[in-house]
Structures are given as structure tokens and as C-alpha cells.
Short mmCIF file of C-alpha atoms in Angstrom, two decimals:
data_model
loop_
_atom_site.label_atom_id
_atom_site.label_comp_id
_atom_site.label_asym_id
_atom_site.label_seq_id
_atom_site.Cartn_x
_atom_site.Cartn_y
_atom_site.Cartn_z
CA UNK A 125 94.81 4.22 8.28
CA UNK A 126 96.76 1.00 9.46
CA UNK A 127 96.88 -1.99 7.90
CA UNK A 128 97.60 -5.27 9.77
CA UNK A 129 97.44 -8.94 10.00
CA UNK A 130 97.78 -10.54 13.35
CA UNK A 131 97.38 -13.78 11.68
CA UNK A 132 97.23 -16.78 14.48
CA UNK A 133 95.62 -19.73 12.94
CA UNK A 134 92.87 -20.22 10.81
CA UNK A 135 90.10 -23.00 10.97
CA UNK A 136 86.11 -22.98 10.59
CA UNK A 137 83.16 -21.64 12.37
CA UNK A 138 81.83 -23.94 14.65
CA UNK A 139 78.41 -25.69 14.10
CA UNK A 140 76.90 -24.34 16.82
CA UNK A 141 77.80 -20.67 16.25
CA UNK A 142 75.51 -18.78 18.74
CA UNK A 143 77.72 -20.60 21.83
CA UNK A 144 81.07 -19.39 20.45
CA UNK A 145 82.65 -16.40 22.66
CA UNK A 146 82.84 -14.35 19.15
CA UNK A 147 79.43 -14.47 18.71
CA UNK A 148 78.68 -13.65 22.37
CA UNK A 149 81.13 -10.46 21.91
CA UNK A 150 79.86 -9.53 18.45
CA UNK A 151 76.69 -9.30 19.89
CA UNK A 152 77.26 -7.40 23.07
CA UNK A 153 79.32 -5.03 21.00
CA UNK A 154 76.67 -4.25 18.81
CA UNK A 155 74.30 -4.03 21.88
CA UNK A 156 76.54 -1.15 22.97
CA UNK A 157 77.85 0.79 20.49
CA UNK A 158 76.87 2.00 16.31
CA UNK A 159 77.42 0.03 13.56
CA UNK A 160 79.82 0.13 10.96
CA UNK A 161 80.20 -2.83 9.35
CA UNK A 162 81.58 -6.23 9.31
CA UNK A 163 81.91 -9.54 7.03
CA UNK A 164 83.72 -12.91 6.13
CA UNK A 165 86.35 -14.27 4.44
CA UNK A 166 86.35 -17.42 3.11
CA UNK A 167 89.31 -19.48 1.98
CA UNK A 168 89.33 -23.16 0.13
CA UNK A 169 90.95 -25.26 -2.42
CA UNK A 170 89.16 -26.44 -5.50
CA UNK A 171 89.96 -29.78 -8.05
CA UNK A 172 88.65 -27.49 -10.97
CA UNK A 173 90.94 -25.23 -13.10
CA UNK A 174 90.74 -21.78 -12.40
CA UNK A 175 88.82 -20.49 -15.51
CA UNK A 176 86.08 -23.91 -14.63
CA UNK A 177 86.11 -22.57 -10.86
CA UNK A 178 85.87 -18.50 -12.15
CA UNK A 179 82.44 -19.80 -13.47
CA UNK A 180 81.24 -21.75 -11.21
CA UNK A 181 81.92 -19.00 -8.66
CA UNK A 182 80.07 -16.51 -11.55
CA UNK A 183 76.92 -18.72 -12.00
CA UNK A 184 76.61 -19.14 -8.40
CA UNK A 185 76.58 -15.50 -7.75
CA UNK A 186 74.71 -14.50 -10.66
CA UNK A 187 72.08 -17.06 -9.04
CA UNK A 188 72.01 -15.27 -5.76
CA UNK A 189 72.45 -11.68 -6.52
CA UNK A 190 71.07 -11.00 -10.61
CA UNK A 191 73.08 -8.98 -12.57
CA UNK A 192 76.26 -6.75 -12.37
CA UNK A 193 78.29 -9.18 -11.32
CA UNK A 194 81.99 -7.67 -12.81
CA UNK A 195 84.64 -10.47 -13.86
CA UNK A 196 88.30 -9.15 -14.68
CA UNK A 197 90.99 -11.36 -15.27
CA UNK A 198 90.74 -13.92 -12.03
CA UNK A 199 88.98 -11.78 -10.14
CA UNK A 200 84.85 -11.59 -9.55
CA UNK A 201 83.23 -9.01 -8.21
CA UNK A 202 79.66 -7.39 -7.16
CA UNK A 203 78.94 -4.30 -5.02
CA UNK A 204 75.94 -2.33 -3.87
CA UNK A 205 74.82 0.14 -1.43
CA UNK A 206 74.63 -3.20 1.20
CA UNK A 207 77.48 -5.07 0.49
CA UNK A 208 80.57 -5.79 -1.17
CA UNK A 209 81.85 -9.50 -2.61
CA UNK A 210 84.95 -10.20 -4.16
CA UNK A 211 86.26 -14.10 -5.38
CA UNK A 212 89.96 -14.34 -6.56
CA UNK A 213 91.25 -17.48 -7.97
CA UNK A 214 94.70 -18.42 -8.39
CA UNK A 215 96.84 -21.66 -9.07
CA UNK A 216 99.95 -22.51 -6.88
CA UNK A 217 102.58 -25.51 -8.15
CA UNK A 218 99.64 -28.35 -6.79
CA UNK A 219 95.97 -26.69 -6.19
CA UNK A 220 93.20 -24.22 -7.32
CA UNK A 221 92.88 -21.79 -4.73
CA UNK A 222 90.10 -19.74 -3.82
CA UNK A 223 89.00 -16.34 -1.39
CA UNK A 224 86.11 -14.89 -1.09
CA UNK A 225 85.53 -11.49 0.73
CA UNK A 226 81.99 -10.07 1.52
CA UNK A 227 81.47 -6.95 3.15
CA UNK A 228 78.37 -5.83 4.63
CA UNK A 229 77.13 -2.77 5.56
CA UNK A 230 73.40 -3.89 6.90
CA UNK A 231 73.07 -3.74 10.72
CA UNK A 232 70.46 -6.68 10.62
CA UNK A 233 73.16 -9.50 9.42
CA UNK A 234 75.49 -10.70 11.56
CA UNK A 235 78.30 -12.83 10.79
CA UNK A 236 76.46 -15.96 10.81
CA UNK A 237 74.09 -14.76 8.35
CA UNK A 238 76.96 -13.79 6.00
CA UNK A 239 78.57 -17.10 6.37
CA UNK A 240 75.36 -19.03 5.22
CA UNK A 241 75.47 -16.07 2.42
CA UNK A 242 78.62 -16.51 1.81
CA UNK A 243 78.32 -20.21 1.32
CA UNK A 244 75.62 -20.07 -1.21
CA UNK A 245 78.72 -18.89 -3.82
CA UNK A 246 81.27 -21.08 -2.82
CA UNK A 247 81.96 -24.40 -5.02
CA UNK A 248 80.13 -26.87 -3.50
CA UNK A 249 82.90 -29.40 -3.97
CA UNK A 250 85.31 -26.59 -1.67
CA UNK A 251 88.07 -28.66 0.38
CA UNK A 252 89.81 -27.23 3.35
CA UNK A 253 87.36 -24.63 3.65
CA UNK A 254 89.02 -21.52 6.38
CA UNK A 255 86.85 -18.57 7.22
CA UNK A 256 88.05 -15.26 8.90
CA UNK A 257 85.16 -12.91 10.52
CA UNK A 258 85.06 -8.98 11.69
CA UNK A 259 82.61 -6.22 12.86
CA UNK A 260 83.71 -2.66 13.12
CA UNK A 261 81.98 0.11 15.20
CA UNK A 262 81.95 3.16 16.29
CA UNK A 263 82.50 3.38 20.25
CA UNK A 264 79.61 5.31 22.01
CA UNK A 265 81.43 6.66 25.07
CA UNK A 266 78.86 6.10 27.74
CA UNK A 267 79.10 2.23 26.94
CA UNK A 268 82.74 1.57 26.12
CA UNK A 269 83.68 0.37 29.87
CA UNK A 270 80.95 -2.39 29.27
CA UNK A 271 82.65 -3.54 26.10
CA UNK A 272 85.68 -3.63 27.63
CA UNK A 273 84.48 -5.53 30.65
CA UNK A 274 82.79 -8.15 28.70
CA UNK A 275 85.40 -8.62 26.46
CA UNK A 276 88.15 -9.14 29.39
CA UNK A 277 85.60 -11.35 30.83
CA UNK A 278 85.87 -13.86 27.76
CA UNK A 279 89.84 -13.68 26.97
CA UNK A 280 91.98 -16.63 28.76
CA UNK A 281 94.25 -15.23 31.65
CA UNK A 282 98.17 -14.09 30.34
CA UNK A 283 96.86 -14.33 26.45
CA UNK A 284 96.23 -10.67 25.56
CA UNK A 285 98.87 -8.83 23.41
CA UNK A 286 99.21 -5.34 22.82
CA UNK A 287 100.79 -3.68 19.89
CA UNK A 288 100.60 0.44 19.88
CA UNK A 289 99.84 1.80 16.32
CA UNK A 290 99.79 5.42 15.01
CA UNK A 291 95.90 5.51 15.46
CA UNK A 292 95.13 3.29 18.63
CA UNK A 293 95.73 -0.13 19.73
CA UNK A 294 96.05 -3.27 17.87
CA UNK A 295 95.90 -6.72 19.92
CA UNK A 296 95.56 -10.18 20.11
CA UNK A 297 93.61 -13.13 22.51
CA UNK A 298 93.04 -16.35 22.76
CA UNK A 299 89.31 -16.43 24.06
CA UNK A 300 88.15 -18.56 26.81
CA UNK A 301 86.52 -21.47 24.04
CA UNK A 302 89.95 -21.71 22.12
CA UNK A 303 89.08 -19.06 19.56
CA UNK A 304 91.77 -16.75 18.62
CA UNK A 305 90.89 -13.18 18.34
CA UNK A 306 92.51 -9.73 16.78
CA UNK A 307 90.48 -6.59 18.11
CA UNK A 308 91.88 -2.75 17.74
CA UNK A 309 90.70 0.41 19.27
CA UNK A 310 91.85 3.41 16.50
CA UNK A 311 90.51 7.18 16.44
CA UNK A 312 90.08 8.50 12.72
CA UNK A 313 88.35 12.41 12.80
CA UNK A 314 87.65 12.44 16.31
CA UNK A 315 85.31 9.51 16.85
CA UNK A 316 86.93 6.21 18.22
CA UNK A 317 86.39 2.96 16.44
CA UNK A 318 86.54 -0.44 17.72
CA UNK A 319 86.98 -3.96 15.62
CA UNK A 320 87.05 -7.17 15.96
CA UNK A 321 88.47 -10.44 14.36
CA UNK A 322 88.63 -13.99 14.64
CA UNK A 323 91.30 -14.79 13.38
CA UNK A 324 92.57 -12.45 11.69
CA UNK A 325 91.02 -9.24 10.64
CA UNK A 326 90.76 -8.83 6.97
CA UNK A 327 90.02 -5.25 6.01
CA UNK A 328 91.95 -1.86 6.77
CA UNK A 329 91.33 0.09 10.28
#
């Protein structure tokens, strides 16, 4: 499988969520194809140390999740048959820096519902908070024209990129309300698989 980062600016999800074009194509896209999965990535700086901001981030999942909760070195993690979260924190020359990965594999949350997850494990005293969002599907033939449509519909005119990869297409947009996006169409054992990012994607396609 490919692994890539069209990185193209970062910055948070907007209050009002449910008017964003992402939102409006994550839906449709789940509308019209099968779900595989998708999550968010959060990004921040903390004024704690990183062994005081290892335990907050441990307390405040323990909290929200119970037990086996896994803490190696810098890294925290927890995994289940639903989902997947991973904090890493690291010191540079100035600040504490923190990411936080959460995978999900329930059809019923979208990515605004794993952002308000999300958020109840973050340090509440987080500065220059970032987040990064995906959902990955498999394309049902019948409906893949509609996908398409829609999402050429919400791209800005001359913005659309196109990289060719060993397994597909790999691309990147600006969308019509600013919002940068990464999508990629890739075939793994016959089936074709879409995803999409804003804005980057995150996890291996």
C-alpha cells in the first residue's frame, strides 16, 4: 500500500461543522458507498513537561474509556474492536508537543463526533490546537459517478491535482469554502477504495 502526505495547511474545524463542504462530502460519500473507516488527528502544544502532559493525557483517557489504556515510553495508547487512539508527546528546543490519532471503525460516528471524542482527552489548557480528518470506503460501482459528481461540484475551478500512484490516484483541492482537501481512489484485491482528507490524510491507503 502507498503511503503519502499531501500536506497543504493545517488549521481547525470550523464551529459550525455541518456547513463545511467536508462534511457535506463525507456525508454523501457515505450515502453512496460501504464503510471502512475514518478518524482525527489532533495536534497542539502544551506549557506542561512531557511526563506532567503523558498523565494528564492518561487520566483523561482512563476517564473516558476504563482500563487498558497501554503507556510505553512517550507514547499512550488504547485499542478495541471500535477504535484505535494513540497520544505521543515529545519536546522540541521551546515547547511540549502533542498528537493524538483516533481511528474508528463504527459507521454511526462521523468525524464530528470523533472530534468532540477526541477532545474529551486532550489537555484542556492545549494551545494552537490543528486537527486533520479522513473517511475511507469501499466504492460501490453503481454509485461511484455520483461521488464523483458531487465532489467536482464542491472543488474551486483550476485547483485539483493529480498524482498517479502504483494503486490508483492520489490528489489534491481546494474546496469551494477554502478547505483544502487530499482524496485518493486505490484498488487493493479487486475492490476499489476511495478516501478522503482535509488536510492531509493521516493513515496508509
Amino acid at each position: 500500500m502507498a503511503f503519502f502526505l499531501l500536506i497543504i495547511g493545517a488549521y481547525g474545524i470550523n464551529n459550525n461543522e455541518k456547513n463545511t463542504d467536508f462534511y457535506f462530502l463525507e456525508e454523501n460519500t457515505l450515502n453512496n458507498s460501504q464503510f471502512v473507516s475514518n478518524g482525527i488527528r489532533m495536534n497542539y502544544i502544551s506549557k506542561e513537561e512531557v511526563q506532567d502532559e503523558l498523565l494528564i493525557i492518561k487520566d483523561n483517557l482512563t476517564g473516558y474509556l476504563g482500563e487498558n489504556i497501554k503507556s510505553e515510553d512517550n507514547i499512550i495508547s488504547y485499542k478495541d474492536k471500535d477504535k484505535e487512539i494513540t497520544a505521543i508527546v515529545w519536546k522540541d528546543k521551546i515547547d511540549t508537543k502533542v498528537q493524538i490519532t483516533y481511528v474508528n471503525n463504527r459507521r454511526t460516528a462521523n468525524t464530528i463526533q470523533l472530534k468532540k471524542e477526541i477532545e474529551q482527552i486532550q489537555n484542556i489548557a492545549a494551545k494552537n490546537i490543528k486537527y486533520f480528518k479522513f473517511v475511507k470506503v469501499k466504492i460501490i460501482e453503481e454509485q461511484k459517478q455520483n461521488i464523483l459528481d458531487v465532489l467536482n461540484s464542491k472543488m474551486e475551478k483550476d485547483t485539483l491535482e493529480e498524482l498517479d500512484i502504483n494503486n490508483g490516484i492520489s490528489a489534491k483541492a481546494i474546496l469551494k469554502d477554502g478547505e483544502k482537501i487530499n482524496f485518493a481512489f486505490t484498488y487493493h484485491d479487486s475492490n476499489e477504495y476511495l478516501i478522503l482528507g482535509t488536510p492531509v490524510i493521516f493513515v496508509t491507503y
